[in-house]
Amino acid sequence: MAATTSASAFRLVPSSFEIRSHNNNNFPTSKSFNIRFPRRKNSLCVSASVSISNTDVRTGPNDLVASLLSKVVQTDGGVLLQKEEHKEVAEVVQELQKYCVKEPVKCPLIFGEWDVVYCSQPTSPGGGYRSALGRVFFKTKEMVQVVEAPDVVRNKIAFTALGFLDGEVSLKGTLKALDTEWIQVVFEAPELKLGSWKGQYGGQSEVKLRITYVDEKIRLGLGSRGSLFVFRRI
């Protein structure tokens, strides 16, 4: 994608030529320098300001993927990010979605084992276990989703309870394509393991997710309630 430039200021000044590169996304990449020419009679010089979008400078999906992962990895699924940092993630995701394959639901790259590295609403994956109160008692070790051909989805959250007892919650669901981008997964009742104890609780649940990008490294999803998910292939 070509970099987009816009003349944000243009004026005439004597004997100076100035170019400023402004970073619209507040990244520390802007530079400013002056080029001066000898003064001549009746001469005019130009000072111009050129704006370059930093998102466009990071051309191509590979750069965007690297940038996105650098923002979301090791953030406890997004819990540790501030509001402005969530906004930065959303901006990169918006650009990356432009490179999504056509009909991602039919793309074989959706299958595999995925680490859930980010959610814009961190309590969305895991429910009560990931709530502010739940995180006091349950420390998340990993959140994994496995998508198996042709239509099986397995979610697992592994945690440590009270600082010493290992446990996990797992769900098995059936995937159904709603169109070329949206999928629906109907999960069976969740299974809880706590130490040597194991049992099921609750009932069935259902989620809908739009696949907005997928490649060999990551997958992006948008929940029906607006939650943004970033999955990294394991």
Tab-separated table of C-alpha atoms in Angstrom:
chain	number	residue	atom	x	y	z
A	1	MET	CA	0.000	0.000	0.000
A	2	ALA	CA	1.432	3.307	-1.001
A	3	ALA	CA	2.051	5.944	1.640
A	4	THR	CA	-0.581	8.683	1.705
A	5	THR	CA	0.655	12.252	1.794
A	6	SER	CA	-1.323	15.422	2.401
A	7	ALA	CA	-0.210	19.024	2.371
A	8	SER	CA	-1.296	20.251	5.801
A	9	ALA	CA	0.476	23.604	5.523
A	10	PHE	CA	1.883	25.652	2.684
A	11	ARG	CA	3.407	29.115	2.879
A	12	LEU	CA	6.047	31.290	1.215
A	13	VAL	CA	9.018	32.506	3.257
A	14	PRO	CA	12.314	34.095	2.209
A	15	SER	CA	15.406	31.914	1.661
A	16	SER	CA	14.301	28.729	3.427
A	17	PHE	CA	12.874	25.364	2.442
A	18	GLU	CA	11.477	23.276	5.265
A	19	ILE	CA	10.000	19.796	5.206
A	20	ARG	CA	8.320	18.307	8.238
A	21	SER	CA	7.174	14.704	8.517
A	22	HIS	CA	4.357	14.423	10.994
A	23	ASN	CA	3.279	11.072	12.454
A	24	ASN	CA	-0.516	10.970	12.647
A	25	ASN	CA	-0.470	7.920	14.931
A	26	ASN	CA	1.880	9.408	17.514
A	27	PHE	CA	4.713	7.022	16.761
A	28	PRO	CA	8.261	8.388	17.308
A	29	THR	CA	9.223	8.393	13.660
A	30	SER	CA	8.776	12.010	12.615
A	31	LYS	CA	11.744	14.049	11.403
A	32	SER	CA	12.235	17.729	10.699
A	33	PHE	CA	15.015	19.430	8.806
A	34	ASN	CA	15.720	22.643	6.897
A	35	ILE	CA	17.387	23.188	3.549
A	36	ARG	CA	18.554	26.773	2.998
A	37	PHE	CA	19.602	28.345	-0.265
A	38	PRO	CA	21.593	31.534	-0.872
A	39	ARG	CA	19.408	34.633	-0.849
A	40	ARG	CA	18.814	36.024	-4.303
A	41	LYS	CA	17.128	39.159	-5.337
A	42	ASN	CA	13.372	38.796	-5.811
A	43	SER	CA	13.590	35.101	-4.939
A	44	LEU	CA	10.947	33.186	-3.035
A	45	CYS	CA	11.377	29.929	-1.170
A	46	VAL	CA	8.775	27.482	0.016
A	47	SER	CA	8.106	25.965	3.441
A	48	ALA	CA	5.831	22.967	3.263
A	49	SER	CA	4.521	20.493	5.795
A	50	VAL	CA	3.905	16.943	4.627
A	51	SER	CA	1.833	14.494	6.648
A	52	ILE	CA	2.479	10.784	6.305
A	53	SER	CA	0.275	8.214	7.978
A	54	ASN	CA	2.464	5.902	10.048
A	55	THR	CA	0.018	3.023	9.511
A	56	ASP	CA	0.575	3.360	5.783
A	57	VAL	CA	4.340	3.502	6.272
A	58	ARG	CA	4.089	0.029	7.813
A	59	THR	CA	3.087	-1.304	4.410
A	60	GLY	CA	1.941	-4.873	4.017
A	61	PRO	CA	0.296	-7.382	6.345
A	62	ASN	CA	3.561	-8.764	7.740
A	63	ASP	CA	4.525	-5.421	9.255
A	64	LEU	CA	1.020	-4.923	10.621
A	65	VAL	CA	0.979	-8.413	12.163
A	66	ALA	CA	4.340	-7.793	13.850
A	67	SER	CA	3.124	-4.437	15.158
A	68	LEU	CA	-0.104	-5.940	16.458
A	69	LEU	CA	1.599	-8.808	18.277
A	70	SER	CA	4.068	-6.419	19.902
A	71	LYS	CA	1.089	-4.563	21.403
A	72	VAL	CA	-0.948	-7.522	22.700
A	73	VAL	CA	1.469	-10.295	23.711
A	74	GLN	CA	2.074	-10.608	27.460
A	75	THR	CA	-0.806	-8.293	28.383
A	76	ASP	CA	-2.864	-10.990	30.149
A	77	GLY	CA	-5.253	-11.101	27.232
A	78	GLY	CA	-5.569	-7.315	27.175
A	79	VAL	CA	-6.179	-6.805	30.918
A	80	LEU	CA	-2.951	-4.842	31.405
A	81	LEU	CA	-3.599	-2.380	28.566
A	82	GLN	CA	-4.820	1.168	29.128
A	83	LYS	CA	-7.644	2.761	27.147
A	84	GLU	CA	-5.287	4.506	24.731
A	85	GLU	CA	-3.395	1.253	24.121
A	86	HIS	CA	-6.641	-0.557	23.289
A	87	LYS	CA	-7.302	2.210	20.776
A	88	GLU	CA	-3.894	1.662	19.158
A	89	VAL	CA	-4.638	-2.060	18.836
A	90	ALA	CA	-7.965	-1.287	17.169
A	91	GLU	CA	-6.265	1.036	14.667
A	92	VAL	CA	-3.774	-1.644	13.579
A	93	VAL	CA	-6.539	-4.236	13.359
A	94	GLN	CA	-8.586	-1.934	11.150
A	95	GLU	CA	-5.713	-1.671	8.682
A	96	LEU	CA	-4.894	-5.390	8.792
A	97	GLN	CA	-8.488	-6.356	8.016
A	98	LYS	CA	-8.039	-4.804	4.577
A	99	TYR	CA	-5.753	-7.745	3.692
A	100	CYS	CA	-8.208	-10.466	4.689
A	101	VAL	CA	-8.719	-13.261	2.186
A	102	LYS	CA	-12.062	-13.537	0.460
A	103	GLU	CA	-14.472	-15.932	2.166
A	104	PRO	CA	-12.261	-16.545	5.257
A	105	VAL	CA	-14.706	-19.128	6.626
A	106	LYS	CA	-13.705	-21.407	3.750
A	107	CYS	CA	-9.964	-20.820	4.276
A	108	PRO	CA	-8.158	-23.903	5.677
A	109	LEU	CA	-5.908	-21.607	7.715
A	110	ILE	CA	-8.678	-21.200	10.304
A	111	PHE	CA	-7.949	-24.733	11.525
A	112	GLY	CA	-5.260	-25.344	14.123
A	113	GLU	CA	-4.350	-24.574	17.707
A	114	TRP	CA	-4.604	-20.933	18.737
A	115	ASP	CA	-3.495	-18.925	21.742
A	116	VAL	CA	-6.040	-16.246	22.708
A	117	VAL	CA	-3.600	-13.359	23.205
A	118	TYR	CA	-6.065	-10.450	23.271
A	119	CYS	CA	-9.669	-9.460	23.724
A	120	SER	CA	-10.898	-5.863	23.750
A	121	GLN	CA	-13.185	-6.899	26.620
A	122	PRO	CA	-10.824	-9.082	28.672
A	123	THR	CA	-13.650	-10.672	30.677
A	124	SER	CA	-15.335	-11.966	27.516
A	125	PRO	CA	-13.245	-15.158	27.155
A	126	GLY	CA	-13.586	-17.112	30.378
A	127	GLY	CA	-16.569	-15.355	31.884
A	128	GLY	CA	-16.446	-15.155	35.674
A	129	TYR	CA	-12.968	-16.643	35.839
A	130	ARG	CA	-11.637	-13.574	34.007
A	131	SER	CA	-13.703	-10.951	35.827
A	132	ALA	CA	-12.009	-8.492	38.195
A	133	LEU	CA	-13.089	-10.599	41.184
A	134	GLY	CA	-12.360	-13.885	39.458
A	135	ARG	CA	-8.772	-12.866	38.708
A	136	VAL	CA	-8.203	-12.393	42.450
A	137	PHE	CA	-8.741	-16.115	43.026
A	138	PHE	CA	-7.887	-17.576	39.610
A	139	LYS	CA	-4.616	-16.679	37.879
A	140	THR	CA	-4.857	-17.449	34.173
A	141	LYS	CA	-2.007	-19.542	32.778
A	142	GLU	CA	-3.271	-19.939	29.218
A	143	MET	CA	-6.323	-19.518	27.007
A	144	VAL	CA	-6.345	-21.853	24.023
A	145	GLN	CA	-8.765	-22.509	21.198
A	146	VAL	CA	-8.455	-25.521	18.913
A	147	VAL	CA	-10.399	-25.577	15.638
A	148	GLU	CA	-10.510	-29.025	14.059
A	149	ALA	CA	-11.811	-29.884	10.603
A	150	PRO	CA	-14.526	-30.048	9.687
A	151	ASP	CA	-16.543	-28.455	12.517
A	152	VAL	CA	-15.121	-29.003	16.024
A	153	VAL	CA	-14.063	-26.189	18.366
A	154	ARG	CA	-12.415	-26.758	21.743
A	155	ASN	CA	-11.812	-23.897	24.199
A	156	LYS	CA	-9.660	-24.259	27.312
A	157	ILE	CA	-8.672	-21.885	30.088
A	158	ALA	CA	-5.951	-23.165	32.433
A	159	PHE	CA	-5.480	-21.405	35.762
A	160	THR	CA	-4.083	-21.615	39.263
A	161	ALA	CA	-6.688	-21.293	42.017
A	162	LEU	CA	-5.756	-19.622	45.294
A	163	GLY	CA	-2.127	-19.642	44.215
A	164	PHE	CA	-1.522	-23.384	44.551
A	165	LEU	CA	-4.297	-25.496	42.994
A	166	ASP	CA	-4.158	-26.168	39.253
A	167	GLY	CA	-7.408	-26.183	37.329
A	168	GLU	CA	-8.961	-25.711	33.920
A	169	VAL	CA	-12.287	-25.080	32.256
A	170	SER	CA	-12.896	-26.636	28.853
A	171	LEU	CA	-15.722	-26.484	26.339
A	172	LYS	CA	-16.407	-28.497	23.214
A	173	GLY	CA	-18.543	-27.024	20.476
A	174	THR	CA	-19.822	-27.528	16.959
A	175	LEU	CA	-18.982	-24.929	14.315
A	176	LYS	CA	-21.473	-23.813	11.700
A	177	ALA	CA	-20.770	-21.353	8.880
A	178	LEU	CA	-23.462	-18.671	8.667
A	179	ASP	CA	-21.984	-17.010	5.567
A	180	THR	CA	-18.513	-16.372	4.116
A	181	GLU	CA	-17.321	-14.454	7.209
A	182	TRP	CA	-19.549	-15.321	10.164
A	183	ILE	CA	-19.501	-18.565	12.142
A	184	GLN	CA	-21.673	-19.854	14.955
A	185	VAL	CA	-20.421	-22.228	17.641
A	186	VAL	CA	-22.782	-24.102	19.974
A	187	PHE	CA	-20.901	-25.323	23.057
A	188	GLU	CA	-21.823	-28.183	25.338
A	189	ALA	CA	-21.895	-27.643	29.092
A	190	PRO	CA	-18.426	-26.640	30.354
A	191	GLU	CA	-16.205	-29.133	32.137
A	192	LEU	CA	-14.274	-28.032	35.232
A	193	LYS	CA	-11.116	-29.692	36.555
A	194	LEU	CA	-9.824	-28.617	39.930
A	195	GLY	CA	-6.942	-30.680	41.236
A	196	SER	CA	-8.087	-34.309	40.967
A	197	TRP	CA	-11.777	-33.374	40.883
A	198	LYS	CA	-13.652	-33.173	37.574
A	199	GLY	CA	-17.248	-32.367	36.719
A	200	GLN	CA	-19.647	-30.511	34.444
A	201	TYR	CA	-21.833	-27.556	35.284
A	202	GLY	CA	-24.222	-25.163	33.575
A	203	GLY	CA	-25.729	-25.797	30.176
A	204	GLN	CA	-25.204	-25.131	26.511
A	205	SER	CA	-23.952	-21.787	25.243
A	206	GLU	CA	-23.722	-20.163	21.841
A	207	VAL	CA	-21.390	-17.598	20.293
A	208	LYS	CA	-21.190	-15.907	16.911
A	209	LEU	CA	-17.900	-14.639	15.518
A	210	ARG	CA	-16.916	-12.846	12.353
A	211	ILE	CA	-13.492	-13.835	10.971
A	212	THR	CA	-11.916	-10.566	9.798
A	213	TYR	CA	-8.373	-11.797	9.038
A	214	VAL	CA	-6.416	-15.052	8.998
A	215	ASP	CA	-2.934	-16.110	7.917
A	216	GLU	CA	-0.194	-18.518	9.011
A	217	LYS	CA	0.465	-16.550	12.221
A	218	ILE	CA	-2.708	-14.937	13.515
A	219	ARG	CA	-6.481	-14.864	13.246
A	220	LEU	CA	-8.743	-11.929	14.052
A	221	GLY	CA	-12.332	-12.247	15.173
A	222	LEU	CA	-15.171	-9.859	15.965
A	223	GLY	CA	-17.845	-11.081	18.354
A	224	SER	CA	-21.532	-10.364	17.855
A	225	ARG	CA	-21.386	-7.956	20.817
A	226	GLY	CA	-18.401	-6.061	19.431
A	227	SER	CA	-15.531	-7.790	21.250
A	228	LEU	CA	-12.304	-7.903	19.242
A	229	PHE	CA	-10.221	-11.091	19.496
A	230	VAL	CA	-6.622	-11.742	18.454
A	231	PHE	CA	-5.563	-15.392	18.168
A	232	ARG	CA	-1.919	-16.403	17.646
A	233	ARG	CA	-1.138	-19.776	16.116
A	234	ILE	CA	0.669	-22.146	18.461
